PDB file of C-alpha atoms in Angstrom:
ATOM      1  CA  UNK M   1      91.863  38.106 200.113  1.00 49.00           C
ATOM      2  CA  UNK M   2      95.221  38.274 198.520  1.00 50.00           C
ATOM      3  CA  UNK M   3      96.124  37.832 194.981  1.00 52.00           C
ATOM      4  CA  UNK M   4      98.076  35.074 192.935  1.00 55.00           C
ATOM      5  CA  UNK M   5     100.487  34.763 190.637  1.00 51.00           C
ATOM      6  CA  UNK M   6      97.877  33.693 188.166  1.00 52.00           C
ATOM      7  CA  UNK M   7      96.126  37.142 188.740  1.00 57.00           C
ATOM      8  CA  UNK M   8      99.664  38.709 188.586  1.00 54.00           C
ATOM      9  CA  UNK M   9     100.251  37.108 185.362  1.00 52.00           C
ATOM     10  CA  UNK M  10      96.848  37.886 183.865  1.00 56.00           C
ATOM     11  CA  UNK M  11      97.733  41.527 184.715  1.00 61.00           C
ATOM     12  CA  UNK M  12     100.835  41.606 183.159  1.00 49.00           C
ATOM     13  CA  UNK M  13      99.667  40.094 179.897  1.00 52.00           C
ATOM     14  CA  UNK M  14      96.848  42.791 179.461  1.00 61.00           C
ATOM     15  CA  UNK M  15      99.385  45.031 179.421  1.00 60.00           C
ATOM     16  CA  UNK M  16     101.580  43.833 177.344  1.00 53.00           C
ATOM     17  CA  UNK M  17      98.466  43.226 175.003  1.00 60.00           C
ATOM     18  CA  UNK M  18      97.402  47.007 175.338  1.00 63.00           C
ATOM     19  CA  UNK M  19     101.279  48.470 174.638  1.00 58.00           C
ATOM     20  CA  UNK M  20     101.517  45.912 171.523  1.00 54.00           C
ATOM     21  CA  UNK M  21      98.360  47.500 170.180  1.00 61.00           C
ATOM     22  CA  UNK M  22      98.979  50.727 170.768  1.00 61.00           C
ATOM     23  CA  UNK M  23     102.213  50.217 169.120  1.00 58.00           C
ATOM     24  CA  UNK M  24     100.407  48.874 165.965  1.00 53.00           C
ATOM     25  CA  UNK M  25      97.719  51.763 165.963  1.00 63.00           C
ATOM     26  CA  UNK M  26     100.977  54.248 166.172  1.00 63.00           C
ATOM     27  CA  UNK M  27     102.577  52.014 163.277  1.00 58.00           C
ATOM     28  CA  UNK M  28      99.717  52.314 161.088  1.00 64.00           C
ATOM     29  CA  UNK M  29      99.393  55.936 161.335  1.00 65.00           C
ATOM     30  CA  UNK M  30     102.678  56.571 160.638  1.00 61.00           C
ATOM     31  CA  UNK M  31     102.669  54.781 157.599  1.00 61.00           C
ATOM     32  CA  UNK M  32      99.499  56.240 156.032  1.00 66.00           C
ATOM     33  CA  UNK M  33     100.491  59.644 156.605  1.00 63.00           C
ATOM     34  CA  UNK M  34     103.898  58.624 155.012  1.00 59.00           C
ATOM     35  CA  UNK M  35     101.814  57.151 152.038  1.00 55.00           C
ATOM     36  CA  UNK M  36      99.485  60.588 152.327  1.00 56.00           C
ATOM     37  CA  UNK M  37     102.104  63.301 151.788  1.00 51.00           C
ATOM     38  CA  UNK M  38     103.670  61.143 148.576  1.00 49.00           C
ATOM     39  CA  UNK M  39     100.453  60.963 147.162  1.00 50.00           C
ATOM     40  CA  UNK M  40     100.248  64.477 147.527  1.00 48.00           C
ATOM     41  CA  UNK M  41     103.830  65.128 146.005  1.00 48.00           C
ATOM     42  CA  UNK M  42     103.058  62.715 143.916  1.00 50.00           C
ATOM     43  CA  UNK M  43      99.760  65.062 142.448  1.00 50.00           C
ATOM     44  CA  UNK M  44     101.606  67.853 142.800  1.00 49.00           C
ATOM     45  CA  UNK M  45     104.389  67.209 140.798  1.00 49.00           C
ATOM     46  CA  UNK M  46     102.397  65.744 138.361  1.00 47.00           C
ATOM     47  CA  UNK M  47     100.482  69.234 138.175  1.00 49.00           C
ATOM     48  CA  UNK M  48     103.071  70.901 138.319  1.00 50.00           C
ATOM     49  CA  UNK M  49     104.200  68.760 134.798  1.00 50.00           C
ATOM     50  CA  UNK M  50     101.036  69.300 133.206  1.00 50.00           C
ATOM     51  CA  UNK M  51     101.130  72.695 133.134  1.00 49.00           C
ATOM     52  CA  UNK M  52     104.865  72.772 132.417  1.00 50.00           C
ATOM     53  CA  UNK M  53     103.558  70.772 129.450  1.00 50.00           C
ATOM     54  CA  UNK M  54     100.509  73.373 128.605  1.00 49.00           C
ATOM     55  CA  UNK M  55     102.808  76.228 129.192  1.00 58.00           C
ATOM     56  CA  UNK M  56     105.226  75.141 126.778  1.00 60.00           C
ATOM     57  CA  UNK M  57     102.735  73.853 124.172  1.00 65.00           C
ATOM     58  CA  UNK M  58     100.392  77.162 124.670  1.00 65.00           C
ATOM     59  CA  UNK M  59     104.032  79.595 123.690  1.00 67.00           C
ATOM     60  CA  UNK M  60     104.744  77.231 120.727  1.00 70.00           C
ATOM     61  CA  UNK M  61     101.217  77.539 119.326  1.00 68.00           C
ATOM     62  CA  UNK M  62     101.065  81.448 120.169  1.00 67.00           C
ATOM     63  CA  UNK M  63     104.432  81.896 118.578  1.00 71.00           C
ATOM     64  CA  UNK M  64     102.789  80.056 115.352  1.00 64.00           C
ATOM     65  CA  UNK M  65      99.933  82.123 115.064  1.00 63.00           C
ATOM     66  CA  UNK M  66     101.898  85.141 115.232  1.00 64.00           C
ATOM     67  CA  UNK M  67     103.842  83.619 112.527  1.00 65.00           C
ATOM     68  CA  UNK M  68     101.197  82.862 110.471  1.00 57.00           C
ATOM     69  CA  UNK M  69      99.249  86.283 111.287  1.00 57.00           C
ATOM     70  CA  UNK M  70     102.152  88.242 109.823  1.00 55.00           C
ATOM     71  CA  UNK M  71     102.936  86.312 106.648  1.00 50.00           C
ATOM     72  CA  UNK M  72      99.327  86.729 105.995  1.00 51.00           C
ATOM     73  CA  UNK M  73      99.424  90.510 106.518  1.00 51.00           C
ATOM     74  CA  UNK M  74     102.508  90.944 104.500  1.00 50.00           C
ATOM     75  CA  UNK M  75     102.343  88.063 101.780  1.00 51.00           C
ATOM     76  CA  UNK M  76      99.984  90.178  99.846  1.00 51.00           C
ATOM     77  CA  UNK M  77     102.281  93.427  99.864  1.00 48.00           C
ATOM     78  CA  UNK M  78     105.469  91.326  99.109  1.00 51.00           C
ATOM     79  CA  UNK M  79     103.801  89.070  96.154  1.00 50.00           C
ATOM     80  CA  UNK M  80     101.915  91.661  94.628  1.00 47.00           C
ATOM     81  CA  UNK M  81     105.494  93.648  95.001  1.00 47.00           C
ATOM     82  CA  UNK M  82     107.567  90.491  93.075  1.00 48.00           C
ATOM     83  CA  UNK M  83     104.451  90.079  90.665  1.00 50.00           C
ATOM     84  CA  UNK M  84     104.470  93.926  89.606  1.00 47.00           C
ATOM     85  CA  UNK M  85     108.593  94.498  89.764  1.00 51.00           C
ATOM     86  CA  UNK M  86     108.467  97.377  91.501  1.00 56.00           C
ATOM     87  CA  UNK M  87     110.094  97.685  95.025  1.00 58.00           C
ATOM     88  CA  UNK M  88     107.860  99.390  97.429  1.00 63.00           C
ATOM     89  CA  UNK M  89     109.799 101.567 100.039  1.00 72.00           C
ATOM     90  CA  UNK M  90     108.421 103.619 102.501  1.00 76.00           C
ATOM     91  CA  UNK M  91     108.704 107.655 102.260  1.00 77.00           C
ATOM     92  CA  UNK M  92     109.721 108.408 105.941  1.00 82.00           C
ATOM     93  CA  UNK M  93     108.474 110.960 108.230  1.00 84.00           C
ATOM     94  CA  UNK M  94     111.798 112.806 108.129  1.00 86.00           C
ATOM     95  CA  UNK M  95     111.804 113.144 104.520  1.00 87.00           C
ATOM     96  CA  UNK M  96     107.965 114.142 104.337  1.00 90.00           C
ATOM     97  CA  UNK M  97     108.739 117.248 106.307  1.00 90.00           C
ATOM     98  CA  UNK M  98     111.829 117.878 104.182  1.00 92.00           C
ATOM     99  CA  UNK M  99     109.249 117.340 101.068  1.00 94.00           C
ATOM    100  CA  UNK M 100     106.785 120.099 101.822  1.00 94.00           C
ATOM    101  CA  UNK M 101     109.275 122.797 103.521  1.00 93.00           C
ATOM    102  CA  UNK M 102     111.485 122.819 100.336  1.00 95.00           C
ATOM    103  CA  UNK M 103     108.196 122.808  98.126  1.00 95.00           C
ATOM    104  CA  UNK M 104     107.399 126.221 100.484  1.00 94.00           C
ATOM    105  CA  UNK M 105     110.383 127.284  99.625  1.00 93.00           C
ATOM    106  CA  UNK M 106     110.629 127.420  95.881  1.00 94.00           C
ATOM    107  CA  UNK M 107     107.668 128.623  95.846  1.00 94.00           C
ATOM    108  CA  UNK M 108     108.066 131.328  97.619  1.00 92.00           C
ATOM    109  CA  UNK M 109     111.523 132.558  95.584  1.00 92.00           C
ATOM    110  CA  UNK M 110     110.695 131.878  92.393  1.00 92.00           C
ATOM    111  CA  UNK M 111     108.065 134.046  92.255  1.00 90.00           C
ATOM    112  CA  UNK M 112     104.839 131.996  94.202  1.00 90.00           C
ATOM    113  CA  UNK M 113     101.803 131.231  91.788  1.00 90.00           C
ATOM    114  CA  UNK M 114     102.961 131.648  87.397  1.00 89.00           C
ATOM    115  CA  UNK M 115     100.035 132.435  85.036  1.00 84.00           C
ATOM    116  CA  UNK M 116      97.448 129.784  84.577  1.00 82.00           C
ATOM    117  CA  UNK M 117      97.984 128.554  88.484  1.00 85.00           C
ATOM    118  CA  UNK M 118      95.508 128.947  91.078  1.00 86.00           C
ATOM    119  CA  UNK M 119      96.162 132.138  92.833  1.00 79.00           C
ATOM    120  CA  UNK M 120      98.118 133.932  89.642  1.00 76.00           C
ATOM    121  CA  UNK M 121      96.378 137.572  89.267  1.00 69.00           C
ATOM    122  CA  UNK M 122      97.078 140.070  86.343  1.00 61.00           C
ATOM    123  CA  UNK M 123      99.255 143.184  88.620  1.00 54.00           C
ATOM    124  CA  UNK M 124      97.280 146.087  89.041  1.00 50.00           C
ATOM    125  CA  UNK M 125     100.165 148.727  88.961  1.00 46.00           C
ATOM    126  CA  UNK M 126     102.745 148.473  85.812  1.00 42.00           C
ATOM    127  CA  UNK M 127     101.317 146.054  83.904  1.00 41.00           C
ATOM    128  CA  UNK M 128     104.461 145.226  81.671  1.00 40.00           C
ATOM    129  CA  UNK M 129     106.351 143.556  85.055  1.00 42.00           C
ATOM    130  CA  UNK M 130     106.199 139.649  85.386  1.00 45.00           C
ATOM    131  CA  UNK M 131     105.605 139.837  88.926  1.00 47.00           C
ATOM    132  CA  UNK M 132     102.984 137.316  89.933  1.00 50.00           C
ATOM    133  CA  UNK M 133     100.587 138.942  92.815  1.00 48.00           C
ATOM    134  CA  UNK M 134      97.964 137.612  95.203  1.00 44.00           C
ATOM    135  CA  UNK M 135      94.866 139.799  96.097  1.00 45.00           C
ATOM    136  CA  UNK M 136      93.741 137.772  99.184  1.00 46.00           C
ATOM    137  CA  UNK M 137      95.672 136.518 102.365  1.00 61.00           C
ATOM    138  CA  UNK M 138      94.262 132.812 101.648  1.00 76.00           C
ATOM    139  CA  UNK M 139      96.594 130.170 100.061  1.00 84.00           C
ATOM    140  CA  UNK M 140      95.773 129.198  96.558  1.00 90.00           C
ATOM    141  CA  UNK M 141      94.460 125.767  96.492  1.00 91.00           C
ATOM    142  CA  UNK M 142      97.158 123.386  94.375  1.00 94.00           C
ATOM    143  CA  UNK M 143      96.412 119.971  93.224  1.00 96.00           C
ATOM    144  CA  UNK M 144      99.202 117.530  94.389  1.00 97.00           C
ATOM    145  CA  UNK M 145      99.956 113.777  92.648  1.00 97.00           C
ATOM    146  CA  UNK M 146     101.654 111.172  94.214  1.00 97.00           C
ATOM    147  CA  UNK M 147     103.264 108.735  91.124  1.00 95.00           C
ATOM    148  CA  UNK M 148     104.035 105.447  92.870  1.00 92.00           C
ATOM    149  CA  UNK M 149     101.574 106.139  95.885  1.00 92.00           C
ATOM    150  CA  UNK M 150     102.397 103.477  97.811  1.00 91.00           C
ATOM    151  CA  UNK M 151     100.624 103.103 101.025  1.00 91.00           C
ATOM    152  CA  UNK M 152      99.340 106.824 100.713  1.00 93.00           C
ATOM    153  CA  UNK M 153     101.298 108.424 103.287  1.00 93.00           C
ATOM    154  CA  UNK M 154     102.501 111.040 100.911  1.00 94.00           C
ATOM    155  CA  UNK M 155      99.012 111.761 100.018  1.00 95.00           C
ATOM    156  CA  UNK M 156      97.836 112.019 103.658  1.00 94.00           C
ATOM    157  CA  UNK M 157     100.459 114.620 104.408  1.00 93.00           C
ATOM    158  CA  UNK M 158      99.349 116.685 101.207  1.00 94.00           C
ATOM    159  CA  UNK M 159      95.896 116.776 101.944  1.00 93.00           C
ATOM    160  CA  UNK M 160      96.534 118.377 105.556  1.00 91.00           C
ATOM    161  CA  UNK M 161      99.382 120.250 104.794  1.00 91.00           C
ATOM    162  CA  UNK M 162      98.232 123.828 105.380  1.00 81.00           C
ATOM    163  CA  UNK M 163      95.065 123.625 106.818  1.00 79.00           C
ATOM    164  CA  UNK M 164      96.200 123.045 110.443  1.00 68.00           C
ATOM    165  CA  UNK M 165      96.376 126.267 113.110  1.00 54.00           C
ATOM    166  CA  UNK M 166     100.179 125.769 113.239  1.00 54.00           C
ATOM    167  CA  UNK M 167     100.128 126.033 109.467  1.00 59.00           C
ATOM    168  CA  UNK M 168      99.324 129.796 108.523  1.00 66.00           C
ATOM    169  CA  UNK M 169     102.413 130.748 107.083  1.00 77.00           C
ATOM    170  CA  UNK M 170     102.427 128.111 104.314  1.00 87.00           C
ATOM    171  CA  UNK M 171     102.173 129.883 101.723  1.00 91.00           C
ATOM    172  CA  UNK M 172      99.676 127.032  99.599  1.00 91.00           C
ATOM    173  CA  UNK M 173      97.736 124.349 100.488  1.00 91.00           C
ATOM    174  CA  UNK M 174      96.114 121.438  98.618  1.00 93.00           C
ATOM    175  CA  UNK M 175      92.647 121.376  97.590  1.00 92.00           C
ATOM    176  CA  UNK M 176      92.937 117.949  95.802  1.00 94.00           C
ATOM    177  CA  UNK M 177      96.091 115.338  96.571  1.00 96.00           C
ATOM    178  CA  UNK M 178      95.984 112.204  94.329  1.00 96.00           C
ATOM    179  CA  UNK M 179      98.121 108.959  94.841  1.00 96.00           C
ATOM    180  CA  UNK M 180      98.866 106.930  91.656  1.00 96.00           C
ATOM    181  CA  UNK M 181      99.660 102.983  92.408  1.00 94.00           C
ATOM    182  CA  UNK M 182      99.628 100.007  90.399  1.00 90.00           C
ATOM    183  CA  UNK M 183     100.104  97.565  93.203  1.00 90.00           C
ATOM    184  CA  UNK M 184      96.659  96.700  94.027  1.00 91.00           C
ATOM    185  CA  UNK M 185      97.080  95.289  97.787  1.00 90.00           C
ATOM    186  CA  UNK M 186      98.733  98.834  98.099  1.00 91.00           C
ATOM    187  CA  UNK M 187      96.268 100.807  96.516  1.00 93.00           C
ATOM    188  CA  UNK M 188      93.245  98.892  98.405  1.00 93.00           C
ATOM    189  CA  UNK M 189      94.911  99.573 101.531  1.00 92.00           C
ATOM    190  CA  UNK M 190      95.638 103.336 101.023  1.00 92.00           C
ATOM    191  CA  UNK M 191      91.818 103.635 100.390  1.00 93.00           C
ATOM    192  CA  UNK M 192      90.668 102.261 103.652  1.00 93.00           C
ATOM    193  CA  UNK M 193      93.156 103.999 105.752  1.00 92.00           C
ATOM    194  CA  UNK M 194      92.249 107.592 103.965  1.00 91.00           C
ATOM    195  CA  UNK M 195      88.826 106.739 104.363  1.00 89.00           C
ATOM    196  CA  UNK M 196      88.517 104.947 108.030  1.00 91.00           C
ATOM    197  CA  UNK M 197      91.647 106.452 109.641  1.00 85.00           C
ATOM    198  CA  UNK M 198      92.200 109.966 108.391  1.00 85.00           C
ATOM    199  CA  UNK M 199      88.335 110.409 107.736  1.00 89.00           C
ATOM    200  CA  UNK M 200      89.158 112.157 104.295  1.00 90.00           C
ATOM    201  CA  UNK M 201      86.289 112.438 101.749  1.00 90.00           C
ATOM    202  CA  UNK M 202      87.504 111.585  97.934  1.00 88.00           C
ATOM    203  CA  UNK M 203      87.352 115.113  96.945  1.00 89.00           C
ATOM    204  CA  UNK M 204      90.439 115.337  98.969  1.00 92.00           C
ATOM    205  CA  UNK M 205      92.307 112.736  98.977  1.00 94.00           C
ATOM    206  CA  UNK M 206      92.289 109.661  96.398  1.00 94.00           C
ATOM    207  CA  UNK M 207      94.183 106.455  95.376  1.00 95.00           C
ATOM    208  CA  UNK M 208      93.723 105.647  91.899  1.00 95.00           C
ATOM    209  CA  UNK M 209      95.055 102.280  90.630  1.00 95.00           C
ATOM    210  CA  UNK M 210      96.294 102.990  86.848  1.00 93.00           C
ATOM    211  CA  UNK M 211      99.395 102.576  84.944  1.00 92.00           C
ATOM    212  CA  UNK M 212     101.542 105.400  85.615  1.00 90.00           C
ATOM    213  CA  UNK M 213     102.278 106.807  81.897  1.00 93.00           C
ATOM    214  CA  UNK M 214      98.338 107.030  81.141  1.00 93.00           C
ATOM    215  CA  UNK M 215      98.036 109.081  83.826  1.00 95.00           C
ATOM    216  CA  UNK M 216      97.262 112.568  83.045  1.00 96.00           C
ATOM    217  CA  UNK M 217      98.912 115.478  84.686  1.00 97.00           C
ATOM    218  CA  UNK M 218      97.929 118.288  82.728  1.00 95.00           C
ATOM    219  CA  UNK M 219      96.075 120.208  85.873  1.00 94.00           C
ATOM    220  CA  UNK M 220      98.719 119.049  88.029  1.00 96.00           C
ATOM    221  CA  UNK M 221     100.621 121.335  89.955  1.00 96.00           C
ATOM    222  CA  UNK M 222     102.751 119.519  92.496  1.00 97.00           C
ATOM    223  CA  UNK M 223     104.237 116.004  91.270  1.00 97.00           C
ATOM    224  CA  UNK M 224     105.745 113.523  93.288  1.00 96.00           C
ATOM    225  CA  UNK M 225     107.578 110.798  91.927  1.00 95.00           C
ATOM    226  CA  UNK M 226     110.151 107.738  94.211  1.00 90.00           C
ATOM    227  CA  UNK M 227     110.793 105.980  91.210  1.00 86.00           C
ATOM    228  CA  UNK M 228     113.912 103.357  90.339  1.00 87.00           C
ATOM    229  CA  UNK M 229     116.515 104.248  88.298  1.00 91.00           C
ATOM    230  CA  UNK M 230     115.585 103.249  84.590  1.00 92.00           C
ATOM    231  CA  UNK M 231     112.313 105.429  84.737  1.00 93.00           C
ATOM    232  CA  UNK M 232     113.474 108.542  85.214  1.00 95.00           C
ATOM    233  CA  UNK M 233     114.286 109.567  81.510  1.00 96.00           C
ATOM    234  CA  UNK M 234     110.945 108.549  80.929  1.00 96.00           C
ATOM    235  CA  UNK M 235     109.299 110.832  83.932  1.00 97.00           C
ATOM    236  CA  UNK M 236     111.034 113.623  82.677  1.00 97.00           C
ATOM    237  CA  UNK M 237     109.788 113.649  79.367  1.00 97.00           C
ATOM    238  CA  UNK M 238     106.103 112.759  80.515  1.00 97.00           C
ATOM    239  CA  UNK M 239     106.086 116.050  83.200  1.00 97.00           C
ATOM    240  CA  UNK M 240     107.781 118.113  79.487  1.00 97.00           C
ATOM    241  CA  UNK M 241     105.271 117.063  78.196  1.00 97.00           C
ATOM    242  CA  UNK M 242     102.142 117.538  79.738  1.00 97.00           C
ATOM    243  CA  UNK M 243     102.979 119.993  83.096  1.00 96.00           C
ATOM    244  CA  UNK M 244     102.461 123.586  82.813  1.00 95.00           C
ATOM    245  CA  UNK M 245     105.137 126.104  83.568  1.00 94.00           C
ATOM    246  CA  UNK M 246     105.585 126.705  87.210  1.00 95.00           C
ATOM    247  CA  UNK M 247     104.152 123.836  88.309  1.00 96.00           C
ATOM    248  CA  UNK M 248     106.569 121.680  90.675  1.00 97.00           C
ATOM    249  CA  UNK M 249     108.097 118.334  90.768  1.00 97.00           C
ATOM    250  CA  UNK M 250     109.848 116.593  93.762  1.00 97.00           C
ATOM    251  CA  UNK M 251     111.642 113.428  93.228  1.00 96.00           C
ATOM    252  CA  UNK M 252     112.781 110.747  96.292  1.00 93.00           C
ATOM    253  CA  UNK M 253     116.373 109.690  96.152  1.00 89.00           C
ATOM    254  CA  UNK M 254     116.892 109.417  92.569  1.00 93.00           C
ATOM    255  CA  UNK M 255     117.310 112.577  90.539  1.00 95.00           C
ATOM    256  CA  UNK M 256     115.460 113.302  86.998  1.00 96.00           C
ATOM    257  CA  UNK M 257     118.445 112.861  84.607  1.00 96.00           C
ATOM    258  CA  UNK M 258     119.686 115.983  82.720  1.00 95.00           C
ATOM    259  CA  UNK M 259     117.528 117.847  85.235  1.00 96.00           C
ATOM    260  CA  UNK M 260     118.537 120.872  87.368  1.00 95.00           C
ATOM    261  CA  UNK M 261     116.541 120.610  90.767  1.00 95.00           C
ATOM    262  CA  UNK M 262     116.170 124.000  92.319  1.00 94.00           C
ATOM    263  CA  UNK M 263     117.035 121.928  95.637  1.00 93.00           C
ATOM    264  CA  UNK M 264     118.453 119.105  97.149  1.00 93.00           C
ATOM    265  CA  UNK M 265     118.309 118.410 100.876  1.00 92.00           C
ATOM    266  CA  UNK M 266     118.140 114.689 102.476  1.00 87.00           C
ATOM    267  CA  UNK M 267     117.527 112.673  98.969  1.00 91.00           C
ATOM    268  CA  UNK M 268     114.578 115.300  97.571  1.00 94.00           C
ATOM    269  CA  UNK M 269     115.295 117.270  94.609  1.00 95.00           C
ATOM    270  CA  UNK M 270     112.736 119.983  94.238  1.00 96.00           C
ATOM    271  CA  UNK M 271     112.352 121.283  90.659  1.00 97.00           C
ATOM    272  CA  UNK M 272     110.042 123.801  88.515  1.00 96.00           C
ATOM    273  CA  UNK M 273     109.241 123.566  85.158  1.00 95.00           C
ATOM    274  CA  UNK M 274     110.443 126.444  82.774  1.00 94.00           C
ATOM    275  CA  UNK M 275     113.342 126.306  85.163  1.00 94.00           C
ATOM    276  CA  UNK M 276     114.498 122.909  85.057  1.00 93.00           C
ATOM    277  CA  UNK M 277     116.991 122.759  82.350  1.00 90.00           C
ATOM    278  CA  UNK M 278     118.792 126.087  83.654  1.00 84.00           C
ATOM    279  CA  UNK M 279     121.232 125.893  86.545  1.00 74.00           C
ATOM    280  CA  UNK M 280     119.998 127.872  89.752  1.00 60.00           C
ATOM    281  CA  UNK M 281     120.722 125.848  92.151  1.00 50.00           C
ATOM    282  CA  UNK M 282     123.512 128.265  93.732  1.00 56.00           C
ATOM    283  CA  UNK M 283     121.080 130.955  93.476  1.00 56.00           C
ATOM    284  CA  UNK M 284     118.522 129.535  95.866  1.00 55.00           C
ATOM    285  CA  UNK M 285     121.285 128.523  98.168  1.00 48.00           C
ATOM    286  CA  UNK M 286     121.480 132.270  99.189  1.00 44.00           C
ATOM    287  CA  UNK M 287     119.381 133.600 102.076  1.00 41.00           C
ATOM    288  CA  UNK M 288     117.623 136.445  99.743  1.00 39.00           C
ATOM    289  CA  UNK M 289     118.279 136.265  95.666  1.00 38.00           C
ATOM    290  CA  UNK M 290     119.077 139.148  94.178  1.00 37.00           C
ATOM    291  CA  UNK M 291     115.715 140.885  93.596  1.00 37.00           C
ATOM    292  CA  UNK M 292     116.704 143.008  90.178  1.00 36.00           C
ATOM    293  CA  UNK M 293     117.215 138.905  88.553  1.00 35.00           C
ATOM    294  CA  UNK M 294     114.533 137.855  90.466  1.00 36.00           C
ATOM    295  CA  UNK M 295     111.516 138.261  88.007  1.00 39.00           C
ATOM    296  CA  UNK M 296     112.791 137.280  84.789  1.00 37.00           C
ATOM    297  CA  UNK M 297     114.424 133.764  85.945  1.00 38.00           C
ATOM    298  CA  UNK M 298     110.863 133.145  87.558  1.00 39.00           C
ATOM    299  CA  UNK M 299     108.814 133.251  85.099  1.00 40.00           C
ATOM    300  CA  UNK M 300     110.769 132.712  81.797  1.00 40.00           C
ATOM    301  CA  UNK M 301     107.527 131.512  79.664  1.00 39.00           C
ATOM    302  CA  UNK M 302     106.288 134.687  80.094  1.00 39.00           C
ATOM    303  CA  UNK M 303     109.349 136.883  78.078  1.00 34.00           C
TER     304      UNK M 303
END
C-alpha cells in the first residue's frame, strides 16, 4: 500500500515539531548555565568583598589595640616622669660595662680596700707603711647604691658583677646593691623584674622608693648617681658629707662640679673620696703609676 501526501506531510511536521523542541531544550540550558556561572561570580565576588571588608576592618582594630596597649604601658612611666620632674633616661649596656671596668680600675691603683672597708687588713710586716693588704684570694664584699635607680638595670649589673666564672679577676664584688627611685611606676617595676626575672632575693638586690637627700650613705661604698645638672652641687656635698674615705662615686654624663674624677671614659667620671679635690687624673692615665708616690696619694686620711 503506498503512502500519501497526507502521511508525507504528517511526517514532516513531527519533525519539524521534534527539531523546534530540541532547539528550546538546548535554549533553556544555555541560558541557565549562563544565569549559573553569574550567580556564582556574583557570590564570589561578593566573598571576595566581605573579606576585603573584614581584612581591612580586622588591621584597623589590631593597629588600635596596639595603640592603646602601648600608651597604657608607657603612660604610667611618662606621667609619673612629668608629675615628679625628673627625666628618666636609660643607662645603656655600653656604658654599664664602661661603669664597672673603670670602678676595677681605681680600685686597683689607688691602693684596693682603705681602712674601715671590707677587705682592709692591718700589714703584717712594717707596720708604719699605708699599704692596704688582703689576706685571702676572695673579693671583699662592697655595698653598691644606685641614686636615681630607674628601672634597676644598674642595680642588676651590680649584684652579678663578680660572681660569674668569667669574673675571677675582679678584684670586688657586691654583697648588697641598692637602687634609690622616687618615681613610683619605676620603682614598682624594678621590684618585679629583680624579683621574677633575675630571681634575686632582697638581701641582694633592692629598690627603695625615698627621697634621695634622706637617704643615708654612710656604709656605702660604691655610689652611683645620673643626675641633671642643678643637683650636682648638692650630691657632692651629701657624698662629703656622709661617705667614708676610699669609698667610690661614679657619675653618668654630668660631672660633680669642682670635682676631680680619677677617670673619664664614654660620659662616666669615676672618683674616690679623700682624692677628689686633688688633680690625678694624668696620673692614672699612665699604664703603671709611679710606685714610690703610690701609697701616700692613696690613702691621704691616713697621714
Amino acid at each position: 500500500m503506498g503512502r500519501n501526501d497526507a502521511d508525507d506531510d504528517a511526517e514532516v511536521l513531527a519533525q519539524l515539531e521534534a527539531a523546534f523542541a530540541a532547539s528550546v531544550a538546548e535554549a533553556d540550558a544555555e541560558q541557565q548555565a549562563r544565569h549559573g556561572s553569574s550567580g556564582s561570580s556574583s557570590s564570589s565576588s561578593s566573598s571576595s568583598s566581605g573579606r576585603s571588608s573584614f581584612g581591612a576592618g580586622g588591621a584597623l582594630a589590631v593597629t588600635a589595640g596596639g595603640i592603646a596597649l602601648l600608651a597604657g604601658l608607657t603612660g604610667p612611666f611618662v606621667v609619673s616622669a612629668l608629675r615628679n620632674r625628673i627625666p628618666w633616661v636609660p643607662t645603656t649596656n655600653e656604658k654599664t660595662g664602661v661603669v664597672f671596668a673603670n670602678l676595677a680600675r681605681v680600685w686597683r691603683e689607688t691602693g684596693g680596700p682603705w681602712r674601715g672597708q671590707p677587705g682592709y687588713t692591718v700589714p703584717a710586716i712594717a707596720p708604719t707603711t699605708t699599704t692596704a693588704t688582703t689576706t685571702t684570694a676572695v673579693p671583699p664584699a662592697l655595698k653598691f647604691v644606685d641614686m636615681g635607680s630607674g628601672d634597676g638595670r644598674m642595680v642588676f649589673a651590680a649584684s652579678q658583677y663578680g660572681r660569674s666564672a668569667t669574673a675571677q679577676g675582679a678584684p670586688f664584688m657586691f654583697g648588697c646593691a641598692v637602687g634609690v627611685e622616687r618615681n613610683f611606676t619605676l620603682w614598682a617595676w624594678s621590684n618585679v623584674v629583680a624579683r621574677c626575672w633575675h630571681w634575686l632575693p632582697p638581701r641582694r638586690a633592692r629598690i627603695l622608693k625615698q627621697d634621695f637627700w634622706q637617704t643615708d650613705l654612710r656604709d656605702a661604698d660604691v655610689v652611683m648617681v645620673f643626675g641633671v645638672p642643678a643637683w650636682m652641687t648638692q650630691f657632692g656635698a651629701k657624698f662629703e658629707q656622709e661617705l667614708r674615705p676610699g669609698s667610690l662615686v661614679a657619675t653618668n654624663k654630668f660631672p660633680i662640679p669642682g670635682w676631680h674624677p680619677l677617670v673619664t671614659d664614654t660620659e662616666i667620671s669615676i672618683y674616690r673620696m679623700g682624692m677628689h679635690l686633688q688633680d690625678h687624673s694624668h696620673r692614672l692615665a699612665q699604664d703603671s703609676p709611679p710606685q714610690d708616690s703610690h701609697d701616700a696619694a692613696a690613702h691621704p686620711h691616713q697621714q
